[in-house]
Coordinates of C-alpha atoms in Angstrom, one line a residue:
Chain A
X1 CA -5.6 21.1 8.7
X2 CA -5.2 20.7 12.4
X3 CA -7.7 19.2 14.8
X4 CA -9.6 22.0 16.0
X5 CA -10.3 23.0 12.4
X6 CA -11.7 20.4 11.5
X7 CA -14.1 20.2 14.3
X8 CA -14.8 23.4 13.3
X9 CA -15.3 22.5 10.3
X10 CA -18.0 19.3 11.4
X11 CA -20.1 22.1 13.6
X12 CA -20.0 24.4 11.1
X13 CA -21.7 22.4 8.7
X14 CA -23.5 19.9 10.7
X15 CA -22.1 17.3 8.8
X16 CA -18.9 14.8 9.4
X17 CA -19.0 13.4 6.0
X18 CA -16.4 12.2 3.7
X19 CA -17.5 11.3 -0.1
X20 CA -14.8 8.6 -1.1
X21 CA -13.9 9.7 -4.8
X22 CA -13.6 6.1 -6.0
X23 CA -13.5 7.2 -9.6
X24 CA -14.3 4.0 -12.1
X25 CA -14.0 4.4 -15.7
X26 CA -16.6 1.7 -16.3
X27 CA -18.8 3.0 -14.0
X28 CA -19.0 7.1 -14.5
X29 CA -21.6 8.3 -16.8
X30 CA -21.5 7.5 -20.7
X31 CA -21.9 11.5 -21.7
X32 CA -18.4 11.7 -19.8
X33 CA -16.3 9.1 -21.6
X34 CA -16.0 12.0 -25.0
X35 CA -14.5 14.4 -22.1
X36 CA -10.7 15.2 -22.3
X37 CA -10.6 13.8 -19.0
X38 CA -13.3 12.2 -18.0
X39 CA -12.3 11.2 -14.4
X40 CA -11.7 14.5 -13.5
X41 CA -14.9 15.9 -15.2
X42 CA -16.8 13.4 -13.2
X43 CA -14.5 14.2 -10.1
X44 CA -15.2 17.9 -10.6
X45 CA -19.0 18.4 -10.4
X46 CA -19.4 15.6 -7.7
X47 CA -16.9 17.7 -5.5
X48 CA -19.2 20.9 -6.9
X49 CA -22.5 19.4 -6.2
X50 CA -21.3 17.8 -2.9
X51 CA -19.1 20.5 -1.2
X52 CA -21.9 22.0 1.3
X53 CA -22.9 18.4 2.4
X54 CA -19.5 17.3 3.2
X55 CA -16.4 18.0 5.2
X56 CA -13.6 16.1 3.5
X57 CA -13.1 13.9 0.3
X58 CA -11.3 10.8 0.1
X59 CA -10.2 10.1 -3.0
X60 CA -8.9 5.9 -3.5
X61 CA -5.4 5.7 -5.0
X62 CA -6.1 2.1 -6.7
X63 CA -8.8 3.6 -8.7
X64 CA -6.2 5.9 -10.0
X65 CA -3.6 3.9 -10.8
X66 CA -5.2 1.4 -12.8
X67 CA -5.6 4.0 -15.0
X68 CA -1.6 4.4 -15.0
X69 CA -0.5 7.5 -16.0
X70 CA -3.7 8.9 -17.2
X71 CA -4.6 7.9 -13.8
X72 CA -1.9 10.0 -12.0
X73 CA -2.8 13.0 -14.0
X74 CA -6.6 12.5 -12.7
X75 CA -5.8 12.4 -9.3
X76 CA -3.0 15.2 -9.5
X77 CA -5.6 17.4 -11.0
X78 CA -8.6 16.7 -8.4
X79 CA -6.2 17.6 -5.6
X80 CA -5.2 20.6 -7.2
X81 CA -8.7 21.2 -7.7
X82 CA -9.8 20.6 -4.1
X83 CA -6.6 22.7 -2.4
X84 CA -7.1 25.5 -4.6
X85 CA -11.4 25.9 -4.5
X86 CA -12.0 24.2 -1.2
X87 CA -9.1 24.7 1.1
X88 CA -11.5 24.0 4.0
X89 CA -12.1 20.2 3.0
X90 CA -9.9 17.9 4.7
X91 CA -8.4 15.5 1.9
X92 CA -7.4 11.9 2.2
X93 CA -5.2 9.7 0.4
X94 CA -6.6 6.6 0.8
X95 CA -3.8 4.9 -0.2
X96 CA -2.9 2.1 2.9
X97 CA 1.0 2.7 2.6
X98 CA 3.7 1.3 4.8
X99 CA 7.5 0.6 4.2
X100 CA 10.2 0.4 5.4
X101 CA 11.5 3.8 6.7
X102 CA 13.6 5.3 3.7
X103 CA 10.6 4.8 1.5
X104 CA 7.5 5.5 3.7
X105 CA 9.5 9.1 4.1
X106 CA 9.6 9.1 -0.1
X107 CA 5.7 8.4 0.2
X108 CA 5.3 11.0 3.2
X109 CA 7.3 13.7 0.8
X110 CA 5.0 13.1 -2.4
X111 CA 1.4 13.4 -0.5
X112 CA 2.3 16.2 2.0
X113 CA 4.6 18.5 0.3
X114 CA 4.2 17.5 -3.0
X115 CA 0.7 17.0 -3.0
X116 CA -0.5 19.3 0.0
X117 CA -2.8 16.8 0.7
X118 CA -3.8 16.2 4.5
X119 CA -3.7 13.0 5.7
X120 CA -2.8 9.6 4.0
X121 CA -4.1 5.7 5.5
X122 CA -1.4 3.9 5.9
X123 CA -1.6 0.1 7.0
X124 CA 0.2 -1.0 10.6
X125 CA 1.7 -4.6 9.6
X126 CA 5.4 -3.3 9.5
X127 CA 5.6 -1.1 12.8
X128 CA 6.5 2.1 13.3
X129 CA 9.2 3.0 11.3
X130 CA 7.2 2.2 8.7
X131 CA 4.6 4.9 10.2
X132 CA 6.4 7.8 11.9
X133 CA 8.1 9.1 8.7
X134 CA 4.6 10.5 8.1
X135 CA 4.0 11.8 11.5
X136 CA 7.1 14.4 11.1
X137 CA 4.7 17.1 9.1
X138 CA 2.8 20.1 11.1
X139 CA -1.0 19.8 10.2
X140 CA -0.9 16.6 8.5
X141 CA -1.8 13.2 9.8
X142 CA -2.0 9.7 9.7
X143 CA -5.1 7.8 9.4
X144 CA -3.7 3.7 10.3
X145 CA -5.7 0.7 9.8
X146 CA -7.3 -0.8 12.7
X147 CA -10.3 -2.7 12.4
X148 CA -11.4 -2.7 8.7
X149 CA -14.7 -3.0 7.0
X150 CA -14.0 -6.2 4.9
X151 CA -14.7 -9.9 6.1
X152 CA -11.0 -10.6 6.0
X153 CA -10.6 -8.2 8.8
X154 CA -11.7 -11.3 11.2
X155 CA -8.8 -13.3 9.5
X156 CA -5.7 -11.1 11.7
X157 CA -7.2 -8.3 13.3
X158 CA -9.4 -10.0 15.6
X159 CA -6.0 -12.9 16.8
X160 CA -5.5 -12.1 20.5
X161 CA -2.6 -12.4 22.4
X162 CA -2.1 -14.5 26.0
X163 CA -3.8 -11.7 28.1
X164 CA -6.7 -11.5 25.7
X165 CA -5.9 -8.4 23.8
X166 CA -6.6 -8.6 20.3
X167 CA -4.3 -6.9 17.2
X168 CA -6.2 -4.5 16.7
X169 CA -6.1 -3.1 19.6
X170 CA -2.6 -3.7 20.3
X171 CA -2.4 -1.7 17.3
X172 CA -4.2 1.3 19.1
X173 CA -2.5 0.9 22.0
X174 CA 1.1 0.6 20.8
X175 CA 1.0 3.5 17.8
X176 CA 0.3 5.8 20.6
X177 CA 3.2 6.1 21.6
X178 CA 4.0 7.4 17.8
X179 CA 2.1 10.0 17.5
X180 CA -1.4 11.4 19.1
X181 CA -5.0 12.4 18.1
X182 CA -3.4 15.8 16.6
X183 CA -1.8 14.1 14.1
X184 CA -3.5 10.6 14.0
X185 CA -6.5 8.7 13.5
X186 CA -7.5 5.3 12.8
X187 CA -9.9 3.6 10.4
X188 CA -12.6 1.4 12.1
X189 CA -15.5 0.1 9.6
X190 CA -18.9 0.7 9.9
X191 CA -19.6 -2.6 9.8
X192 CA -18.0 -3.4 13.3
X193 CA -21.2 -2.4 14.9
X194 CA -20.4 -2.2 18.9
X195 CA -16.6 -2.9 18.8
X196 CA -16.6 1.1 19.0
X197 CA -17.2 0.8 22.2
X198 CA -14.0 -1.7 22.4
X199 CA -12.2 0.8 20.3
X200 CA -13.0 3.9 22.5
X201 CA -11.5 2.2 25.5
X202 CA -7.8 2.8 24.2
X203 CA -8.7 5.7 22.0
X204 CA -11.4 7.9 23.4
X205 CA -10.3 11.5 21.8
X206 CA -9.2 10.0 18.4
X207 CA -10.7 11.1 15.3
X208 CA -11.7 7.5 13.8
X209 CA -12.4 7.7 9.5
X210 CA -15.1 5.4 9.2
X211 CA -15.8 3.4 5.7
X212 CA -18.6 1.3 4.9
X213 CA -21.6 2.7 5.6
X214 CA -24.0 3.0 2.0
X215 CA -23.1 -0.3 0.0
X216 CA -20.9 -2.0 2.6
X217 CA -24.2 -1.8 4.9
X218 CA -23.0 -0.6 7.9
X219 CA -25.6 1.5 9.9
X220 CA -24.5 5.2 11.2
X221 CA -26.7 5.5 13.8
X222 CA -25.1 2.2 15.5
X223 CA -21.4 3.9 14.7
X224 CA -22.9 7.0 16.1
X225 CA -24.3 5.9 19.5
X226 CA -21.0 3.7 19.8
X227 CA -18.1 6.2 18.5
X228 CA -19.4 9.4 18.9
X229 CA -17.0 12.0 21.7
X230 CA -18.1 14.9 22.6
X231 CA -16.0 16.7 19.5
X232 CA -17.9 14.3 16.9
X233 CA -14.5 12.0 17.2
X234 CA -16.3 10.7 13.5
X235 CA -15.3 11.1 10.1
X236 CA -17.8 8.7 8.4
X237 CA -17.3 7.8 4.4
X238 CA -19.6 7.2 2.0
X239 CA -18.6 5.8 -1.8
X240 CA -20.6 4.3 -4.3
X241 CA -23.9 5.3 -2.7
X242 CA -23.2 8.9 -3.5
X243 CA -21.4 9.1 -6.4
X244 CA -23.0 6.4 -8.2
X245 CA -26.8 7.2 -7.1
X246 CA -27.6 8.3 -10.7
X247 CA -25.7 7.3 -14.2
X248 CA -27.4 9.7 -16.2
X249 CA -26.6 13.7 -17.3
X250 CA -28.4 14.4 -13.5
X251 CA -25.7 12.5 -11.8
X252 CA -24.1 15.2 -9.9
X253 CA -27.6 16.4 -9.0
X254 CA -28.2 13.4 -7.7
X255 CA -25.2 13.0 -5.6
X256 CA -26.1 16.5 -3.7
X257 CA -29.4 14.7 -2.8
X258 CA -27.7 11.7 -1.5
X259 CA -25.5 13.7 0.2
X260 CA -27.9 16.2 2.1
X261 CA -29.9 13.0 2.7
X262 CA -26.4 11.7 4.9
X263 CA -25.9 15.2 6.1
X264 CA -29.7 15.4 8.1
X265 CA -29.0 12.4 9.8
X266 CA -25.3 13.3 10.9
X267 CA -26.8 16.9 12.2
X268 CA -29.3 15.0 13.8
X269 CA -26.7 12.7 15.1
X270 CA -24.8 15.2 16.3
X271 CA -27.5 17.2 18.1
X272 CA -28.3 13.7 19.8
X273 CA -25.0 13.6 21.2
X274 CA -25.0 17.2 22.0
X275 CA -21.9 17.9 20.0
X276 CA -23.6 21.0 18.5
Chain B
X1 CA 6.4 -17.0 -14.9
X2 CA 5.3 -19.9 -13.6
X3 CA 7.9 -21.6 -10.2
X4 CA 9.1 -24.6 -12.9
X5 CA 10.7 -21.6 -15.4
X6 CA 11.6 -19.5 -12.3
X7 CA 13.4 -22.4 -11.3
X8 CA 15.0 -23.2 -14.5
X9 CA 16.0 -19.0 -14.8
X10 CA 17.9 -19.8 -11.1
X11 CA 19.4 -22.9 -12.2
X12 CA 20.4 -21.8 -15.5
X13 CA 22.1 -18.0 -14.4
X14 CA 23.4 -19.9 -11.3
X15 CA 21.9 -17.0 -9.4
X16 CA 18.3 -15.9 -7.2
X17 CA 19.7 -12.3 -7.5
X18 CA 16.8 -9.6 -7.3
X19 CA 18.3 -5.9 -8.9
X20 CA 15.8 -3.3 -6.4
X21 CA 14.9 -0.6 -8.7
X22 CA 14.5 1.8 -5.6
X23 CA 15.7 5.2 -8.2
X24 CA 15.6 7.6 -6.4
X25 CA 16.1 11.2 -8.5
X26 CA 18.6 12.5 -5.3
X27 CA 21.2 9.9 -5.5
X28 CA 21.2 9.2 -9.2
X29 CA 24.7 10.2 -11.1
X30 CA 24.7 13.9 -12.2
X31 CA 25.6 13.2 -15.5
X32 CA 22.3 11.4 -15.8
X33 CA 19.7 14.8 -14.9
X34 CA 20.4 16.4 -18.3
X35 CA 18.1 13.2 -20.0
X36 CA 14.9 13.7 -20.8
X37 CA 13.6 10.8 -18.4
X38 CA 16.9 10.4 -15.7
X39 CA 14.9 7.6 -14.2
X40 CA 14.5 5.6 -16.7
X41 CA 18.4 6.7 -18.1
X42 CA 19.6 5.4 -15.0
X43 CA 17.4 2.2 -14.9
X44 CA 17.9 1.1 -18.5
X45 CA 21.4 1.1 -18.3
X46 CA 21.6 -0.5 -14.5
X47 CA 19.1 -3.2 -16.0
X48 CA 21.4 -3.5 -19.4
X49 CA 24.3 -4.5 -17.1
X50 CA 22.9 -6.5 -14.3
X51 CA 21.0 -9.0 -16.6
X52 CA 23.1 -11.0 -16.7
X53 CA 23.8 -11.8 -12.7
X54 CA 20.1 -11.8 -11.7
X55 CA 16.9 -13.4 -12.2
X56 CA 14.6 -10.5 -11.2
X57 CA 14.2 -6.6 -10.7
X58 CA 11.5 -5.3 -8.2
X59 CA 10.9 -1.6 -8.5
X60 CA 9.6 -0.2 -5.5
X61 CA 6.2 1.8 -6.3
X62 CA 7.2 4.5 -3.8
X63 CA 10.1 5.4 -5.2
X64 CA 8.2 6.6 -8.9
X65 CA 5.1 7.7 -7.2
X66 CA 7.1 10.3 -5.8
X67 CA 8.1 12.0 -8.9
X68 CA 4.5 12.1 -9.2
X69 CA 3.3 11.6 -13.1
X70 CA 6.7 11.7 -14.1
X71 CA 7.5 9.0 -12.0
X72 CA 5.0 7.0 -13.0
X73 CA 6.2 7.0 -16.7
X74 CA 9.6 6.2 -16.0
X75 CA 7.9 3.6 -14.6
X76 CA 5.9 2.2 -16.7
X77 CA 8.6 2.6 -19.5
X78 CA 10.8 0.8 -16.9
X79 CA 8.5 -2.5 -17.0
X80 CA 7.6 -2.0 -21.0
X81 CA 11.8 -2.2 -21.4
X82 CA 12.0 -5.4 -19.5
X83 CA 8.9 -7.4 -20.8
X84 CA 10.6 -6.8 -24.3
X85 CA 14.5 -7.1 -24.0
X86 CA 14.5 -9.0 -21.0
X87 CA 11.0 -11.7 -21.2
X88 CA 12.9 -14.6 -19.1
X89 CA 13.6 -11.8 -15.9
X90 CA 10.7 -12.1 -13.0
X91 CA 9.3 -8.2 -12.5
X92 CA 8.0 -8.0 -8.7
X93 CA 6.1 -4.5 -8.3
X94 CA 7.1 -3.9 -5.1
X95 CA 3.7 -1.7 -4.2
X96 CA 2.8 -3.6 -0.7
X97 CA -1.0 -3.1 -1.6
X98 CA -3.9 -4.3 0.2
X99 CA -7.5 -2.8 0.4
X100 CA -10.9 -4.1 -0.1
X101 CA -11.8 -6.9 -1.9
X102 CA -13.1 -4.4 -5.5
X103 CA -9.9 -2.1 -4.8
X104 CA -7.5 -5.1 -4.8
X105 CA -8.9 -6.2 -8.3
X106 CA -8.4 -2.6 -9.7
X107 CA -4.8 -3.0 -8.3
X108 CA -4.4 -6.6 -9.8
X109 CA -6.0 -5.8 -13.2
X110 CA -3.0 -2.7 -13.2
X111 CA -0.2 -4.9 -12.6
X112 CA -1.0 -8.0 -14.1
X113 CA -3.4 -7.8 -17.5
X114 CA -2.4 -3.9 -18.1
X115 CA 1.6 -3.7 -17.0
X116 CA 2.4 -7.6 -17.2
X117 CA 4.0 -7.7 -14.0
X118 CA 4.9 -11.1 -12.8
X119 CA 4.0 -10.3 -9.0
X120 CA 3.0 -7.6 -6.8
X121 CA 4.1 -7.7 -3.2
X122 CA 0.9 -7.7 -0.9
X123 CA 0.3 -6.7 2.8
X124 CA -1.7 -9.1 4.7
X125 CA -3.2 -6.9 7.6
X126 CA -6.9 -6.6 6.2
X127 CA -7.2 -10.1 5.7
X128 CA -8.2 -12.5 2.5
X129 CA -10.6 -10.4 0.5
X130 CA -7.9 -8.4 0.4
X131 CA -5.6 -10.7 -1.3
X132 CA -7.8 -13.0 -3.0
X133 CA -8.1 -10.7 -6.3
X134 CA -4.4 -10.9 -6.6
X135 CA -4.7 -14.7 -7.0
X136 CA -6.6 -15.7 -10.0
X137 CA -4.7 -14.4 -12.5
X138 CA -2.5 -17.9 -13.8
X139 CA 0.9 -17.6 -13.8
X140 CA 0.8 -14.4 -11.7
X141 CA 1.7 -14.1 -8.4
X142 CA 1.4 -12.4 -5.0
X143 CA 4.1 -12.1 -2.5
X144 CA 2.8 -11.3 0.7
X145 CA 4.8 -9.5 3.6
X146 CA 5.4 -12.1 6.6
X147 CA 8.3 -11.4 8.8
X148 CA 9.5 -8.3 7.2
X149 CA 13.2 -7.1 7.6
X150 CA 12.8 -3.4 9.1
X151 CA 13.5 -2.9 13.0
X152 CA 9.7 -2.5 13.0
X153 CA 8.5 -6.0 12.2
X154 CA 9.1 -6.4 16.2
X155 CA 5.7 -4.5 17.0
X156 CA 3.2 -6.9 15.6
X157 CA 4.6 -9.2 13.4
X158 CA 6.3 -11.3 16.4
X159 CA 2.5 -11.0 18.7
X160 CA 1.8 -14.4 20.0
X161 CA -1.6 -15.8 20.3
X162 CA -2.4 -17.9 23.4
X163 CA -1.4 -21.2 21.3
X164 CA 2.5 -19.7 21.1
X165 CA 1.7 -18.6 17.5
X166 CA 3.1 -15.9 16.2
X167 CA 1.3 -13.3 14.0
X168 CA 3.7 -13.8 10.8
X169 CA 3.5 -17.8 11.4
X170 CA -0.7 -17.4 11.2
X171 CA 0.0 -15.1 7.8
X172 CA 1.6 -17.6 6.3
X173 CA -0.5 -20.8 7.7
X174 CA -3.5 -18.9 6.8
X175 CA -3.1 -17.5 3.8
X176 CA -2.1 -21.4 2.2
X177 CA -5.8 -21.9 2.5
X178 CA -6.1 -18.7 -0.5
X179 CA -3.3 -19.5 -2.4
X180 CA -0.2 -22.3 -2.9
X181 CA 3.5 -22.2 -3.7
X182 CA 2.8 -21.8 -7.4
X183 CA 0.9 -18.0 -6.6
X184 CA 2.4 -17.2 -3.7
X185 CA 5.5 -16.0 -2.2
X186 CA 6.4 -14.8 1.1
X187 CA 8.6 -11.4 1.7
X188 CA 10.7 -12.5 4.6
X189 CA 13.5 -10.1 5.6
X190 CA 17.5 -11.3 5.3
X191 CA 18.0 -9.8 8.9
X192 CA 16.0 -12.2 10.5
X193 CA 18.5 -15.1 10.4
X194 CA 17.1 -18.3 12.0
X195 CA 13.9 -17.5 12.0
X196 CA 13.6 -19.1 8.3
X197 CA 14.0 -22.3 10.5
X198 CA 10.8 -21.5 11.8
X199 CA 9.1 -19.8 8.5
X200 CA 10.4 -23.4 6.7
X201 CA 8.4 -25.6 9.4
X202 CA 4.8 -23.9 8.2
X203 CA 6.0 -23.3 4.6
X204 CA 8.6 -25.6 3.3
X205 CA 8.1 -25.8 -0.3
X206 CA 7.3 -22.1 -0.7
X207 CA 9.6 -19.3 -2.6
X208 CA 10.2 -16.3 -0.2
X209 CA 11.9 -13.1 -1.1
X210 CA 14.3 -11.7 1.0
X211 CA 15.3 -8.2 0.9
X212 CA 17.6 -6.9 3.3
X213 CA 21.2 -8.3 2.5
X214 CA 23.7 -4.6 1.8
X215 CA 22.4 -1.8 3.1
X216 CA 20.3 -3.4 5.4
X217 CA 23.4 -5.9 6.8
X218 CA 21.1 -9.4 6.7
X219 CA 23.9 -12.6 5.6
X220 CA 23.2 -14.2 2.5
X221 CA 25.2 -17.1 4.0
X222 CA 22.4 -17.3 6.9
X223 CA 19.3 -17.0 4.8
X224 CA 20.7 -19.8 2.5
X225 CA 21.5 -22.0 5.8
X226 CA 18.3 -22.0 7.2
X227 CA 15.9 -20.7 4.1
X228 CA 17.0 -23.0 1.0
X229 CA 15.1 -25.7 -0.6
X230 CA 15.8 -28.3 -2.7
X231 CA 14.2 -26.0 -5.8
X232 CA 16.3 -23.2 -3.9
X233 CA 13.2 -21.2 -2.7
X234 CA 14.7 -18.0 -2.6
X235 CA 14.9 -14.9 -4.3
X236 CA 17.5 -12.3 -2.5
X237 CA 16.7 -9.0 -3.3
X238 CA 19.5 -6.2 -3.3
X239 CA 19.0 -2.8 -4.0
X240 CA 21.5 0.4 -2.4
X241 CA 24.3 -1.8 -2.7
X242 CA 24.5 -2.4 -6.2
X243 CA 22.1 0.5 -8.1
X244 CA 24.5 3.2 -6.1
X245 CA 27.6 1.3 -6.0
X246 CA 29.0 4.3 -7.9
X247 CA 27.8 7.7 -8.6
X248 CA 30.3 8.5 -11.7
X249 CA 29.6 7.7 -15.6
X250 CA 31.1 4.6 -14.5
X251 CA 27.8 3.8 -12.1
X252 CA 26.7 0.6 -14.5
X253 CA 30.0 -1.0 -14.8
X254 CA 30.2 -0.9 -11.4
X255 CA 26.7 -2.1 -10.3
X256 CA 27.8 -5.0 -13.0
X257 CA 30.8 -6.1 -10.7
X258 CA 28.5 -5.7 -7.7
X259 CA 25.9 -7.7 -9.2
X260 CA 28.5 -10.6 -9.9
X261 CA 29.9 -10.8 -6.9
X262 CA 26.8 -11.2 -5.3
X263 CA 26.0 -13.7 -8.1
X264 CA 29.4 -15.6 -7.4
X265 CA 28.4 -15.8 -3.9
X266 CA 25.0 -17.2 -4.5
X267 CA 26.2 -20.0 -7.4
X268 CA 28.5 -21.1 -4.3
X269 CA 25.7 -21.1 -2.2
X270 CA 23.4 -23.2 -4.6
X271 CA 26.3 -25.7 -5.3
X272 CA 26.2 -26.1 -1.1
X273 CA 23.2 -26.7 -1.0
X274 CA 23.3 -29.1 -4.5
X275 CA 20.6 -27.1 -6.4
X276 CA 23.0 -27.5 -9.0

């Protein structure tokens, strides 16, 4: 999905939210665990139930892969699911990859031709060989750590250099000249408050995927009035909140609720900001 | 494996050889794609006759995940052949991980209590939450990227600060406040030649794992000159040069006399040094 679909895609339905599919086998509900596959069962009705509310789905790899190969076979199966019923979501391997070049291009192969899957984080600490192998691929993009949503994102991210800038955003400034905001975007937590203002300096037409609003406690409005551009600019995540809302046979229900609740304040965020 | 037995294992082989499983299904021997599982054809018989020459085998993640499911069977038969044949080898997932705090302890609980993996290579960019979960498993370790050996470790790893330290200097200052030298390890890259001068001043007692010597042209002379300890401290990871030595039936006779050779080299280098 190129750029200008997927803003599209945000006016169209008033919403520039991504529900992360953070799929727990301890946490999904019980009337699941008898299901063939359970994580995908779960996976399936929150992407029914949550498709109208939402313009992309991120799905965590580690969530997967602790599962091993049962694992692999859920998330092979819930992309397959999401290319073939909802080609219009934008899909996200949340995966923060980065190696050296030879095998960031074996990692660039498996989620955007084998997978078809749109973009994939991937984390900046090796440079950019470790990064362009996934910027060679029309329609597919990048999405590189920047400022994260964790506490331990003060322990490197925030270290500045002699002239006072700090690596994060040598980290926007220098992958630039990589790639460009048709085939990259950067994550920036919610919980950063009014460093988007800081981060809109270097990147002001970037798409920024933004986690940690819901349990993580950062506030959308604040991300809003901060990282908003006049094309939305936002693709703002919400996990747990959603999928979790409700353990019981209503949990999918439930989800659509939380997710339409997240949707009327992005349309009324974006009306704010005169995006639509 | 705690350092004492990895120290005896190096002593005792006269070797700190790592075997990289990087298997990649394009450059395996022909003669091998007629198996049921090539992958794991190819690694059982490379592991069968290496053994002997090294002390560890680090599969890289990316190079199974890209086979998708399949890969991820060959690689979890991969690691299930070496915890039983081959109990005294160190098995470093090469997966360079990192996310939030409750992602990292999925991630741990898969390598460590589900795989038993010694050791998962770790990227430091998002800070220690990130790592932390990685750390309380005893006897486990994680080896965390520092001054990587790819031409892109020049982009931010070398960023000073305004004290004249460097960002792969603060990783490893900081990160001995989450861990010590008997969880952690360093991934330092063979090409960087005297900077293990400088990696030694901040962490002198700690192992670090070089990758880089073959394919990638680092000296095994240099990182032993300025990277040994006294314990020998290193663990010298070589992958292209010895898995594709030869791509006839022959391939694991001939990554045998690769192996040894590099294995003669080193026992010179440890009796240098007096290890042994």
């Amino acid at each position: 999905m190129n750029k200008q679909q997927l803003i599209e895609q945000i006016k169209q339905k008033k919403s520039f939210l991504c529900v992360g599919l953070d799929t727990d086998i301890k946490k999904i509900p019980q009337h699941l665990l008898g299901d063939e596959d359970p994580i995908f069962a779960f996976n399936k009705q929150i992407i029914d139930a949550t498709a109208d509310y939402c313009v992309a789905y991120k799905p965590n790899l580690a969530f997967y892969e602790s599962m091993g190969v049962k694992g692999w076979i859920s998330f092979e199966k819930t992309i397959k699911y999401l290319n073939e019923k909802y080609p219009n979501h934008f899909i996200i391997a949340d995966a923060k990859r980065g190696d050296i070049g030879n095998t960031s291009a074996m990692y660039a192969r498996t989620f955007f031709e084998e997978m078809n899957i749109d973009s994939v984080t991937v984390a900046p600490y090796m440079g950019e060989d470790s990064v362009s192998p996934f910027l060679t691929y029309e329609g597919k993009w990048v999405i590189l750590l920047a400022l994260t949503s964790n506490k331990g994102s003060h322990d490197f991210q925030l270290t500045t250099d002699p002239q006072g800038e700090r690596l994060f955003e040598k980290v926007l400034r220098v992958s630039q000249q990589w790639g460009n905001d048709q085939n990259m975007m950067y994550v920036v937590g919610a919980t950063q408050g009014r460093m988007f203002e800081d981060i809109r300096k270097v990147v002001p037409q970037h798409f920024l995927l933004v986690p940690g609003i819901g349990a993580q406690g950062g506030s959308l409005e604040e991300v809003c009035t901060y990282g908003m551009t006049k094309d939305c600019g936002l693709i703002v995540n919400s996990s747990r909140a959603i999928i979790y809302a409700d353990k019981t046979e209503k949990f999918a229900a439930v989800a659509a609720q939380e997710a339409q609740k997240v949707q009327q304040q992005m349309e009324a965020e974006l009306k704010k900001h005169n995006v639509i």
